[in-house]
Amino acid sequence: MNKTNATSLTPLLVCQNLSKQYGSFTALFPMNLIIPKGRIVGLLGPNGSGKTTFIKLLNGLITKSSGDIQVDGNPIGVESKKVISYLPDRTYLNMSNTVNEILDLFEDFYEDFDRSRALSMLESLQIDPKSRLKTMSKGTKEKVQLILVMSRNAKLYILDEPIAGVDPAARDYILRTIIQNYNPNATVIIATHLISDIEQILDDVIFLQNGQVTLYTSVEEIRATHGKSVDEYFREVFRC
Amino acid sequence: MLKKVLKYDMKNIYRPFMITYGCLLVLSLAATMIKQIEHYSNAILLNLFANLFLVAYILANVGLFLGCIIFIVVDFYKSFLTDKGFLTFTLPVKTSTLVLSKVINAVIWEFISFLIFVIAQIIFLGPSEFFRIIRVIPEMLKAIEYFGLLGFAIEIGGITLLAIINAPLVLFACMAIGQCFSKQKILASIATYIVMSFIIQFVSMAAIFIFSLGASSYEYIVLNSVTGLHAYLIFIFLFQLLLCIIYYFATILSFKKKLNL
Amino acid sequence: MAWKFDSDRPIYTQLLEQIKLGIVSNQYLPGDKLPSVRDFAFIAGVNPNTMQRALSQLEQQGIIFTNRTEGKYITTDTNLITQMRESIAKEQVHTFCEKMRKLNYSTSEIISLLSDVLKEEEV
């Protein structure tokens, strides 16, 4: 059951028969997906459902077994990486660097990086750009990584568990930043377990189950049809 | 792009090198002073200390060469095969540029390390002693010219240059190939290295036989020994060049086709 | 802080209710300028597309209007606002009556209870 949400909006991400196998194990069954521009999409599913595999495929961190991916008309490669801003679910920066050095790096490699936006966000969270990453707490490191990602004017933002390890106040800040950053030409994909926290800011949701897309619809549709929040509906669908 | 990547590659690796260089130069300074003890004192204990110190100095030199390779390999591993790879591979940079930058970076540090090694020896031996040894070089060059050994010099020069490039590159290729296997990546890397070494040994041995440089009992091709030596060296040069190309593309293809972070 | 929403109903319908309530309770005065869609979504803590949908609906109902260069404004039509107020109030009364009937209150019992409680509140 692979639904595509083909609205009248221009497609940003097009996946055709995309699949990934590791030997005899299928992490992702052939899937067809069209995600338009200007949407905030939740990628929901339990561990091992293929969320991480899908995200890694989009970012060129693993190679597909079959099918096609197009991001804003480009296959996965240098051109797609220019327009994708990715927040992994782990610390991936050089710990011995200062924040300023990381800002330099992003500015050097990403044309769409807005340093002043990053600096103002760092200021509002009281993070000193001269401090070294290894002296920061886990939560602060995650905030820095998020700020870097959101300071780019990308076409596709991919956030892997952006609010999982963060305190509720920061969670709020992160969600508001996502809203504030909203741009009708860009799309945000958020992979997460914490559905109830982000439901309000999502347009659409994709349910992934055992490597297959079992649902792709809007939050409002689920609420109107089932009289439940996405969080409740998700628990129902994925009940063990 | 390449310049940018190279800039960051060098920035990320310079600290351990600087520390190692500093230690070596300090030790060479100390060693040059301590070796005077032998001239001025007959006390056994003092001489023992001096000798041990000199041993330590020699070990430090070895440490420089080991450190050079280790720093380069560890940096490659960290950049491509750990969580930091998430940053490296999502940069809008071609894989070939990323790998090329690491190779150039490695060669640059190898040269700098050699330079530091030379400086350390100058300090240790003392300038006059060092330059006495250095004066041999122009004599050697004259001899090369006189005996028509220019060809050999060029061939050996080329082989050395390739050796400098291939030393880190073979390790890069083994690590890249190793990570293609989802299980036991490190074992796979080591296995690849062993296989490569075996193949290289085999080819070199075969070359020696074919160019009649070995035991004269092999009479398949009869060559004048000088021509044979030339042929052997040229063959080795081309073989190293081939290996260089193979390692480079093996590394890039491993990352492009079978990246498995 | 972000607005609160029930989890079992579409957010867009709840946005409509909350904005209408805001107008009727004079939180937004007739002729007031509304924040931009994005800013408004930010304030409410909702998806901008959802906010856009709610605002479009309100515009269709004539409750807000768009001045092309300057943004969105609350209507100055006080009759419309009064009508809105009445219909929201009516709905509240309907809900109340339904609940009271479930408790087996008759019409006259409801009316007398209502006036008793109102008298208590005045004190």
Tab-separated table of C-alpha atoms in Angstrom, chain C residues 25-110:
chain	number	residue	atom	x	y	z
C	25	SER	CA	-13.712	38.400	23.279
C	26	ASN	CA	-12.067	41.573	21.980
C	27	GLN	CA	-8.578	40.107	22.063
C	28	TYR	CA	-8.473	41.150	18.432
C	29	LEU	CA	-10.391	44.349	17.780
C	30	PRO	CA	-12.271	45.125	14.563
C	31	GLY	CA	-9.840	46.497	12.016
C	32	ASP	CA	-6.769	45.108	13.836
C	33	LYS	CA	-3.871	43.967	11.708
C	34	LEU	CA	-3.024	40.292	12.010
C	35	PRO	CA	0.550	38.980	12.062
C	36	SER	CA	1.870	37.401	8.858
C	37	VAL	CA	0.909	33.774	8.287
C	38	ARG	CA	4.341	32.624	9.354
C	39	ASP	CA	4.482	34.785	12.458
C	40	PHE	CA	0.943	33.835	13.403
C	41	ALA	CA	1.799	30.160	12.972
C	42	PHE	CA	4.843	30.741	15.158
C	43	ILE	CA	2.764	32.373	17.875
C	44	ALA	CA	0.192	29.595	17.812
C	45	GLY	CA	2.856	26.880	17.521
C	46	VAL	CA	1.301	25.314	14.436
C	47	ASN	CA	2.264	24.441	10.916
C	48	PRO	CA	2.136	27.503	8.639
C	49	ASN	CA	0.126	25.649	5.999
C	50	THR	CA	-2.488	24.796	8.595
C	51	MET	CA	-2.624	28.421	9.689
C	52	GLN	CA	-2.934	29.516	6.071
C	53	ARG	CA	-5.856	27.163	5.603
C	54	ALA	CA	-7.623	28.520	8.671
C	55	LEU	CA	-7.052	32.114	7.614
C	56	SER	CA	-8.316	31.388	4.091
C	57	GLN	CA	-11.468	29.927	5.558
C	58	LEU	CA	-11.954	32.983	7.762
C	59	GLU	CA	-11.464	35.156	4.728
C	60	GLN	CA	-14.097	33.210	2.820
C	61	GLN	CA	-16.469	33.818	5.696
C	62	GLY	CA	-15.684	37.517	5.537
C	63	ILE	CA	-14.259	37.614	9.033
C	64	ILE	CA	-10.861	38.763	7.878
C	65	PHE	CA	-9.820	40.507	4.711
C	66	THR	CA	-6.523	40.920	2.915
C	67	ASN	CA	-5.100	44.251	1.905
C	68	ARG	CA	-2.742	43.112	-0.810
C	69	THR	CA	0.274	45.176	0.143
C	70	GLU	CA	-0.220	45.376	3.846
C	71	GLY	CA	-1.492	42.045	5.115
C	72	LYS	CA	-4.517	40.613	6.774
C	73	TYR	CA	-6.997	42.538	8.921
C	74	ILE	CA	-9.968	41.739	11.129
C	75	THR	CA	-13.217	42.924	9.549
C	76	THR	CA	-14.750	46.179	10.692
C	77	ASP	CA	-18.221	44.798	10.055
C	78	THR	CA	-19.537	44.838	13.633
C	79	ASN	CA	-22.776	43.134	12.597
C	80	LEU	CA	-20.833	40.144	11.372
C	81	ILE	CA	-18.908	40.022	14.617
C	82	THR	CA	-22.110	40.204	16.632
C	83	GLN	CA	-23.554	37.378	14.535
C	84	MET	CA	-20.425	35.335	15.177
C	85	ARG	CA	-20.699	36.049	18.875
C	86	GLU	CA	-24.265	34.927	18.918
C	87	SER	CA	-23.605	31.709	17.042
C	88	ILE	CA	-20.689	30.793	19.309
C	89	ALA	CA	-22.796	31.566	22.365
C	90	LYS	CA	-25.680	29.519	20.994
C	91	GLU	CA	-23.391	26.557	20.480
C	92	GLN	CA	-22.199	26.806	24.064
C	93	VAL	CA	-25.794	26.845	25.257
C	94	HIS	CA	-26.679	23.826	23.100
C	95	THR	CA	-23.754	21.889	24.535
C	96	PHE	CA	-24.760	22.912	28.050
C	97	CYS	CA	-28.373	21.911	27.545
C	98	GLU	CA	-27.359	18.541	26.103
C	99	LYS	CA	-25.266	17.824	29.170
C	100	MET	CA	-28.070	18.928	31.492
C	101	ARG	CA	-30.576	16.693	29.713
C	102	LYS	CA	-28.217	13.770	30.211
C	103	LEU	CA	-28.531	14.564	33.942
C	104	ASN	CA	-32.327	14.421	33.480
C	105	TYR	CA	-32.964	18.098	34.059
C	106	SER	CA	-36.195	19.422	32.563
C	107	THR	CA	-36.391	22.794	30.805
C	108	SER	CA	-37.839	24.625	33.818
C	109	GLU	CA	-35.273	23.006	36.120
C	110	ILE	CA	-32.490	24.198	33.828
